[in-house]
PDB file of C-alpha atoms in Angstrom:
ATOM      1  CA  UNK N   1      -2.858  64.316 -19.254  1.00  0.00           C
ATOM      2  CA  UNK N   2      -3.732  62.561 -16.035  1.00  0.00           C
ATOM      3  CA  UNK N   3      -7.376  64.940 -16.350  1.00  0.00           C
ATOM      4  CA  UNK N   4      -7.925  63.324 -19.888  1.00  0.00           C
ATOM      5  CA  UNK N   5      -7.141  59.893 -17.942  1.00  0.00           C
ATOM      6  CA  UNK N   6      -9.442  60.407 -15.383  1.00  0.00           C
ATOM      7  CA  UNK N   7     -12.668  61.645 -17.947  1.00  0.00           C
ATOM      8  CA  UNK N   8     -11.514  58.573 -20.170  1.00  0.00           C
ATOM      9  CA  UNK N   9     -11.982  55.811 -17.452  1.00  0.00           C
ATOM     10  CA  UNK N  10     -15.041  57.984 -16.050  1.00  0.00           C
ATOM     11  CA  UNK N  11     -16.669  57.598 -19.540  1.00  0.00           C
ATOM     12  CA  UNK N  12     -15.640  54.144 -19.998  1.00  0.00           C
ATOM     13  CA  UNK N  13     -17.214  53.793 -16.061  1.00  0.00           C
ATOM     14  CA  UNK N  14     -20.469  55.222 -17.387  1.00  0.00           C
ATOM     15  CA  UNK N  15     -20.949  53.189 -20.630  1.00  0.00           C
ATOM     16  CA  UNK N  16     -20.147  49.800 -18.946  1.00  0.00           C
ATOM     17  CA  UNK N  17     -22.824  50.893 -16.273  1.00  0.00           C
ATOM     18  CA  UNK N  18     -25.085  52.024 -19.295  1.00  0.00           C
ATOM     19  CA  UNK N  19     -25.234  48.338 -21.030  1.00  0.00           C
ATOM     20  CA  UNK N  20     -25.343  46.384 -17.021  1.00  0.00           C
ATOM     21  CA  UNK N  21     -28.522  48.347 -16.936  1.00  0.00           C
ATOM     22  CA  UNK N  22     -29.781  48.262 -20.377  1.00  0.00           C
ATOM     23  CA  UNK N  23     -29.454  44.685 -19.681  1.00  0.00           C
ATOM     24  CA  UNK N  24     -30.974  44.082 -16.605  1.00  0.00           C
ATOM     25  CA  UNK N  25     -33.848  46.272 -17.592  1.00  0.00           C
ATOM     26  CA  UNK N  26     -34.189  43.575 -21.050  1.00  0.00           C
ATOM     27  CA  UNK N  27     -33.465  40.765 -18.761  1.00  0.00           C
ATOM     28  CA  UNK N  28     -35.998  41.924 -16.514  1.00  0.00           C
ATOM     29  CA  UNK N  29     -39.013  42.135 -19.239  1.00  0.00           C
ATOM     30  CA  UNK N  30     -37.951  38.824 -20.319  1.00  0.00           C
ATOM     31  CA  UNK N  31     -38.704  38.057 -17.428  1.00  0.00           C
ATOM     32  CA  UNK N  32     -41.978  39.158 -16.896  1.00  0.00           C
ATOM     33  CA  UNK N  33     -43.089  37.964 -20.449  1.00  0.00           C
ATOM     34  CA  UNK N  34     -42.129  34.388 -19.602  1.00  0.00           C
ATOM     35  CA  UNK N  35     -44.070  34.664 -16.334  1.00  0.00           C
ATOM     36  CA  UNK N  36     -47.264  35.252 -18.223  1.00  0.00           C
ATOM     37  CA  UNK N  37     -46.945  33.112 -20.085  1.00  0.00           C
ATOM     38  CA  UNK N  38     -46.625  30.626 -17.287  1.00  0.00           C
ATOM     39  CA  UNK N  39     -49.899  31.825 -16.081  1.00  0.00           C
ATOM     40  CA  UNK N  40     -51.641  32.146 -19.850  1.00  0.00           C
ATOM     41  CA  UNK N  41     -51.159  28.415 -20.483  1.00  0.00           C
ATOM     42  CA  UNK N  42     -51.812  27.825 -16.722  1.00  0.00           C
ATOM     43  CA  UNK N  43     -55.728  29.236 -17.508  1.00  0.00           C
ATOM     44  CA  UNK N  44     -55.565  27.157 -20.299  1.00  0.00           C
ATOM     45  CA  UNK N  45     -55.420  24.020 -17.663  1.00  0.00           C
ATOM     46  CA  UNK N  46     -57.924  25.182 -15.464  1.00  0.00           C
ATOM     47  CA  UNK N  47     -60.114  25.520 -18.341  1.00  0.00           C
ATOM     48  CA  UNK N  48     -59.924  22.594 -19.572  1.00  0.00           C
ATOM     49  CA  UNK N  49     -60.532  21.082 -16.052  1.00  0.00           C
ATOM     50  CA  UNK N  50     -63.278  23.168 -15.457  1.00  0.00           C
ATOM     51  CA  UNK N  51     -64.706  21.965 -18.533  1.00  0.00           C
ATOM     52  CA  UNK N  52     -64.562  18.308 -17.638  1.00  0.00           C
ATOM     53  CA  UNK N  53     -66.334  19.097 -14.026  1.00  0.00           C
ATOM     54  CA  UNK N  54     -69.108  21.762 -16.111  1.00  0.00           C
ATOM     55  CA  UNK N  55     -70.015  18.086 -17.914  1.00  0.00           C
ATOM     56  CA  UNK N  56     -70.692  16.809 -14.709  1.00  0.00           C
ATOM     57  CA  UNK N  57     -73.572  17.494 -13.471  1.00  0.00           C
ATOM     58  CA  UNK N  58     -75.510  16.596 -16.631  1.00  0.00           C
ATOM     59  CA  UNK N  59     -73.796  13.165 -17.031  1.00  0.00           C
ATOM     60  CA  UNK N  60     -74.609  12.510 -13.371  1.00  0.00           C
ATOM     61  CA  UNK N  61     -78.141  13.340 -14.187  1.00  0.00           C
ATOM     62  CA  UNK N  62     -78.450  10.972 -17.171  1.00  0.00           C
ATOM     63  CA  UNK N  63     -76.660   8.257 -15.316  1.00  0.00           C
ATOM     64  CA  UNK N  64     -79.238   8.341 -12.411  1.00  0.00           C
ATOM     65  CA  UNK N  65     -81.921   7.605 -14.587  1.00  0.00           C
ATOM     66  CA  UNK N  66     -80.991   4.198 -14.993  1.00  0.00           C
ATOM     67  CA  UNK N  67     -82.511   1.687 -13.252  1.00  0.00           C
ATOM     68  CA  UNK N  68     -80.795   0.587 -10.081  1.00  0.00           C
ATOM     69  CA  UNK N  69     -77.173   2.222 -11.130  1.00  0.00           C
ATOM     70  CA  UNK N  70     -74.769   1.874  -8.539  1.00  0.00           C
ATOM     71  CA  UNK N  71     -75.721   4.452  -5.906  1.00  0.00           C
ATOM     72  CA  UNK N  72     -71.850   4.528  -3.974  1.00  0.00           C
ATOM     73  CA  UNK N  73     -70.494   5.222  -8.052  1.00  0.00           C
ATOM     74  CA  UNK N  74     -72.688   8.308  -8.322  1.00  0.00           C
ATOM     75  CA  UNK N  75     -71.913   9.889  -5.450  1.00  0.00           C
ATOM     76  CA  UNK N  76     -68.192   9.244  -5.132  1.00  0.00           C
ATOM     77  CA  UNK N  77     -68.418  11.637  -8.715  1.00  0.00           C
ATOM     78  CA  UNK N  78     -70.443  14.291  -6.856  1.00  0.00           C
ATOM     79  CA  UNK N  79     -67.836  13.950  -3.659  1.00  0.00           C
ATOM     80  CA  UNK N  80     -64.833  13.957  -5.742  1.00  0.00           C
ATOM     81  CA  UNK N  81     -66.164  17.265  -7.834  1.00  0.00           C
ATOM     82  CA  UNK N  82     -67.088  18.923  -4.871  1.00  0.00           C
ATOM     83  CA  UNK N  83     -63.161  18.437  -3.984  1.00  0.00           C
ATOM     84  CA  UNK N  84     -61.789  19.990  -7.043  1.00  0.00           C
ATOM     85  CA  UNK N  85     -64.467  22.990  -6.216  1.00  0.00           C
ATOM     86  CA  UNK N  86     -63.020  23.257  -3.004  1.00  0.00           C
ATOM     87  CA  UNK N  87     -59.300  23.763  -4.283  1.00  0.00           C
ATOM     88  CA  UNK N  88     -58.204  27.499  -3.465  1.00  0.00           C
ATOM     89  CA  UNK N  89     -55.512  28.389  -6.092  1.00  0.00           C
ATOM     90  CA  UNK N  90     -55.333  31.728  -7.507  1.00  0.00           C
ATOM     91  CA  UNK N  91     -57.704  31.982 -10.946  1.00  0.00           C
ATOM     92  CA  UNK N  92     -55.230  32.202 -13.838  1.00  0.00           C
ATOM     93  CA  UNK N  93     -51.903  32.048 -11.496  1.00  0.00           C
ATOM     94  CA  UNK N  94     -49.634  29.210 -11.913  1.00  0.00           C
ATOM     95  CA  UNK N  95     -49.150  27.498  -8.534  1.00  0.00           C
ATOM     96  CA  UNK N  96     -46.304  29.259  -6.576  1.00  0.00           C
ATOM     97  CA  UNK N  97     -45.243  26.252  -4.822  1.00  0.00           C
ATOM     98  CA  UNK N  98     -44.919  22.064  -5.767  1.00  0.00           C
ATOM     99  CA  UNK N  99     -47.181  21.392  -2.748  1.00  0.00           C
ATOM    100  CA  UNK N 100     -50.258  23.577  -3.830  1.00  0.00           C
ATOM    101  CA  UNK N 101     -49.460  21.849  -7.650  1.00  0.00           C
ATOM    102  CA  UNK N 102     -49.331  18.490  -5.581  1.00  0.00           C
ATOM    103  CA  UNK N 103     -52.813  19.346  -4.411  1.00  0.00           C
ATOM    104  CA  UNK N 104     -54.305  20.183  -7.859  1.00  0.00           C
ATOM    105  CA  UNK N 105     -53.331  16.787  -9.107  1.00  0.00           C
ATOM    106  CA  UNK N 106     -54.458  14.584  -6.023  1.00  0.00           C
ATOM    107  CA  UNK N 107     -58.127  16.346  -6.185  1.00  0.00           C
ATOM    108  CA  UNK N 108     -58.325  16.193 -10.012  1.00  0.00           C
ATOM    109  CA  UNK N 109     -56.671  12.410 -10.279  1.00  0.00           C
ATOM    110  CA  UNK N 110     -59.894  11.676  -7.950  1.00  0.00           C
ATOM    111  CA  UNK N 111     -62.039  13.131 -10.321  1.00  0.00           C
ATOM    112  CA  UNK N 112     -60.613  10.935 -13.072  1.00  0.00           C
ATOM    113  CA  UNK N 113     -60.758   8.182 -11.172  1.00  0.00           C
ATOM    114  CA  UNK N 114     -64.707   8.165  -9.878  1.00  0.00           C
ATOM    115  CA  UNK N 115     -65.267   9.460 -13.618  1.00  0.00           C
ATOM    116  CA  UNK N 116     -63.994   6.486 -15.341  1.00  0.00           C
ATOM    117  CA  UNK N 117     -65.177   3.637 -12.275  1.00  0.00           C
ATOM    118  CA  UNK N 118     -68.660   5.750 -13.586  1.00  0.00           C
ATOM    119  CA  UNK N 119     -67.968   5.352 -17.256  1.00  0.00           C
ATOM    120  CA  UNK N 120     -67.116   1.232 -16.715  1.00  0.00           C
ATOM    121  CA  UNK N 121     -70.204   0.525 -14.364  1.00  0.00           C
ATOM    122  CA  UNK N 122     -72.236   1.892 -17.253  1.00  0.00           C
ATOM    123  CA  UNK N 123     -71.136  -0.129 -19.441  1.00  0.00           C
ATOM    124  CA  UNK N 124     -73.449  -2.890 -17.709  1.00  0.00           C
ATOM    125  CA  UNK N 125     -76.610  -0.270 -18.761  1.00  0.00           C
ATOM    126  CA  UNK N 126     -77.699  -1.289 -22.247  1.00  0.00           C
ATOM    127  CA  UNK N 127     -80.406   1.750 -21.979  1.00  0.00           C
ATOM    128  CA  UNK N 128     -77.441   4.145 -20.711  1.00  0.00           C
ATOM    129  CA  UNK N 129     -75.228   2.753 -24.155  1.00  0.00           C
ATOM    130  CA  UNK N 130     -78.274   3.635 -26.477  1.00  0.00           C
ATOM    131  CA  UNK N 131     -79.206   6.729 -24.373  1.00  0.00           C
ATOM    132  CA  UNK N 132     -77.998   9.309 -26.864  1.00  0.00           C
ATOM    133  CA  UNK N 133     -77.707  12.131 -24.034  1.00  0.00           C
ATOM    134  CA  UNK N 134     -75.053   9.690 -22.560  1.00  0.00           C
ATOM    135  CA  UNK N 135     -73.354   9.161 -26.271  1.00  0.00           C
ATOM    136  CA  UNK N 136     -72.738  13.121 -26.513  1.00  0.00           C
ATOM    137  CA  UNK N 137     -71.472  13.207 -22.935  1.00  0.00           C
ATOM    138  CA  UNK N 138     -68.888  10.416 -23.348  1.00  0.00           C
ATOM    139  CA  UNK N 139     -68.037  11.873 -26.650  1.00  0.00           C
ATOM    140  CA  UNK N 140     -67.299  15.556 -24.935  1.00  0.00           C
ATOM    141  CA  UNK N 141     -65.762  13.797 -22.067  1.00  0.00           C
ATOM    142  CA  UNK N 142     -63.174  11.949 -24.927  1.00  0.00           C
ATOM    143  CA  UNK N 143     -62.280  15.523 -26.355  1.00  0.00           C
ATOM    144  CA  UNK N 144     -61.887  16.986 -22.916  1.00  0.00           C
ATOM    145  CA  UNK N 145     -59.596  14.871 -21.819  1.00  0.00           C
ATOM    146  CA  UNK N 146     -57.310  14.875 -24.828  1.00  0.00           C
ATOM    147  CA  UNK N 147     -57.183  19.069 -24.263  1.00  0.00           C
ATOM    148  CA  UNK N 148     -56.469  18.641 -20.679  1.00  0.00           C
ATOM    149  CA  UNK N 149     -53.467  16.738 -21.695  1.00  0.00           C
ATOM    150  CA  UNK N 150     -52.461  19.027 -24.502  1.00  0.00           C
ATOM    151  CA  UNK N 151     -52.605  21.898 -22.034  1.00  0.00           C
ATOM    152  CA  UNK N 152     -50.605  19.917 -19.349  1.00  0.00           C
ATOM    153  CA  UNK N 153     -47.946  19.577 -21.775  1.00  0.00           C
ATOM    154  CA  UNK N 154     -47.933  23.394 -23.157  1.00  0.00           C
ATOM    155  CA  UNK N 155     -47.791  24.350 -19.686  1.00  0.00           C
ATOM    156  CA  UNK N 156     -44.870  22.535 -18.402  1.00  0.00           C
ATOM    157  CA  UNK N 157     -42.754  23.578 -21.495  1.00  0.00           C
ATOM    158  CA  UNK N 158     -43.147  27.051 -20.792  1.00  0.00           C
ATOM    159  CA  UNK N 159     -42.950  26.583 -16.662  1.00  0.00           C
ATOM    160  CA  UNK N 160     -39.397  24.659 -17.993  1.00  0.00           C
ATOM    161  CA  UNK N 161     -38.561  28.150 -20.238  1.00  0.00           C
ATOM    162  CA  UNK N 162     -38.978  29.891 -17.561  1.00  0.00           C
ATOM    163  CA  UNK N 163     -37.154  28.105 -14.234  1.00  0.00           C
ATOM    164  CA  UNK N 164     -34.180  27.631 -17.007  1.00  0.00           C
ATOM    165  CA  UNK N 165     -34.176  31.687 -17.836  1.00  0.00           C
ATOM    166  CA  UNK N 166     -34.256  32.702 -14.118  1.00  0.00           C
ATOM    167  CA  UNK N 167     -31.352  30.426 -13.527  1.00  0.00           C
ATOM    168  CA  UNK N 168     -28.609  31.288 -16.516  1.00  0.00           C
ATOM    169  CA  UNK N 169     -26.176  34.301 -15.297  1.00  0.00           C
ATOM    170  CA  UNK N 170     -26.409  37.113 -14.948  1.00  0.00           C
ATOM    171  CA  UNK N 171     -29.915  36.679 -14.531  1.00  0.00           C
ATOM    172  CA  UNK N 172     -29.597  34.327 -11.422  1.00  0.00           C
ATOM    173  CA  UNK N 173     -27.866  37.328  -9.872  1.00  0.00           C
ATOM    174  CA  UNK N 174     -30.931  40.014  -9.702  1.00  0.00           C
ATOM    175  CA  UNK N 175     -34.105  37.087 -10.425  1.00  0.00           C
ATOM    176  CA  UNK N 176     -35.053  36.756  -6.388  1.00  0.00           C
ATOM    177  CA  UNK N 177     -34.522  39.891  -5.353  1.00  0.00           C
ATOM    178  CA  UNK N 178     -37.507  40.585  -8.074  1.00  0.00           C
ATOM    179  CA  UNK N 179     -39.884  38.394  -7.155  1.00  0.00           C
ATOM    180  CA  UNK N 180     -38.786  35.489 -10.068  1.00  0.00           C
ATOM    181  CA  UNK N 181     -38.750  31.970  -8.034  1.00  0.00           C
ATOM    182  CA  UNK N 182     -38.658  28.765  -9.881  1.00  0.00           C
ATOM    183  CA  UNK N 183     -42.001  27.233 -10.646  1.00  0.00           C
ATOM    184  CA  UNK N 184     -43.683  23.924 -10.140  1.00  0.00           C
ATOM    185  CA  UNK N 185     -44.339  21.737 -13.143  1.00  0.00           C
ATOM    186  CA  UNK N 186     -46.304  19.054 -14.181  1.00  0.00           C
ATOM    187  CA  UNK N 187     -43.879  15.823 -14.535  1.00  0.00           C
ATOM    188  CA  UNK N 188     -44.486  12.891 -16.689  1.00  0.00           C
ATOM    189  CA  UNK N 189     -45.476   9.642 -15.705  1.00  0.00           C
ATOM    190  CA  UNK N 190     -45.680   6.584 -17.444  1.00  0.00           C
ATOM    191  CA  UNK N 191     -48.789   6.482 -20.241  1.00  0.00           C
ATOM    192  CA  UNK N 192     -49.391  10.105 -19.329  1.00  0.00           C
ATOM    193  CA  UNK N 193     -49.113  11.279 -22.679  1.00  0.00           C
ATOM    194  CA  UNK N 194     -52.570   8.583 -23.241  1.00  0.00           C
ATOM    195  CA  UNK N 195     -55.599  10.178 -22.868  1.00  0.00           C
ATOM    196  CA  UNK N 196     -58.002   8.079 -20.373  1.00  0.00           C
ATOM    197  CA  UNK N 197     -59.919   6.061 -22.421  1.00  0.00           C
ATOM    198  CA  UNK N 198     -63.521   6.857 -22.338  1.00  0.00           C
ATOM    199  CA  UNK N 199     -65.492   5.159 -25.302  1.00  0.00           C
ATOM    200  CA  UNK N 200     -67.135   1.895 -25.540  1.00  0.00           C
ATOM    201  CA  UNK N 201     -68.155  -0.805 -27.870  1.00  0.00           C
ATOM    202  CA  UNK N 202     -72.010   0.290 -28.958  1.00  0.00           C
ATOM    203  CA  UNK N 203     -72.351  -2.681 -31.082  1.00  0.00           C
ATOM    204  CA  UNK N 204     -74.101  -6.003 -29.759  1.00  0.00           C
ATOM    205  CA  UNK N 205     -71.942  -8.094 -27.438  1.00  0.00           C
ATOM    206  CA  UNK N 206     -71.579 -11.655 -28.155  1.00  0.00           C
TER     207      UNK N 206
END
């Protein structure tokens, strides 16, 4: 009797141990799926930047071929690009840490911001508004910037999927000792969901 006891609770042993690993092991790829996904939709974001700074060069090009544009305007573009070609984050890995994230933003927000002081000095340039080089360029710029913010949302609702996963039990127990740490996120700020603008007024001013 005690015998049949003893291979009872040994079985019973074995099958709990069975599902604790069966479940780690589909905790685990969960895991790993939500990780990629972290760093599929973080591509998407570099793309999107590295769009914007591809458009660059050329806009930079037409803008210089006004007469007398604002020299210091110009070259605080060509400053703050070379910055953003300067930041050393992993190609398609998400940033490991809020810092290096923190980084991303500062050197792309000074993109943005030489980009649209550039846009509003033009607007002084009547040859630069009827320029249709410049037109297409403002009008790729417009749809770049609406993607860049459409993948900066995507990617912080899947960098939120994940941080929540690695912290619910029993996955908190095992997620560190794998290599799963919390990732930073891009965080809203006010009129962030807005698009910079980056059209003007063709028509004839008063």
């Amino acid at each position: 009797m005690n015998k049949k006891i003893a291979f009872g609770c040994l079985g019973a042993l074995v099958v709990v141990v069975g599902i604790v690993i069966l479940s780690g092991i589909g905790g685990y790829n969960s895991l790993v799926s939500l990780k990629q996904g972290v760093n599929a939709k973080w591509s998407d974001v570099e793309n999107q930047y590295q769009r914007r700074a591809d458009l660059i060069p050329n806009l930079v090009q037409t803008v210089a071929g006004a007469a007398n544009f604002e020299k210091s305007t110009l070259e605080a573009v060509v400053q703050a690009r070379a910055s953003v070609g300067q930041m050393k984050i992993t190609p398609g890995q998400a940033p490991e840490t809020a810092e290096q994230l923190k980084q991303f933003e500062a050197a792309q927000g000074q993109l943005g911001s030489a980009l649209s002081r550039l846009l509003v000095v033009s607007e002084n340039y009547p040859e630069l508004k009827a320029n249709a080089n410049f037109q297409g360029l403002q009008a790729q710029l417009e749809g770049t910037e609406n993607r860049i913010t459409t993948a900066r949302g995507d990617f912080t609702q899947v960098v939120q999927s994940y941080n929540t996963a690695i912290r619910r039990f029993p996955t908190v127990l095992y997620a560190g000792a794998l290599g799963f740490s919390e990732r930073p996120y891009f965080e809203s700020r006010a009129g962030s969901d807005v698009p910079p603008p980056v059209k003007f007024d063709f028509g004839n001013k008063p």
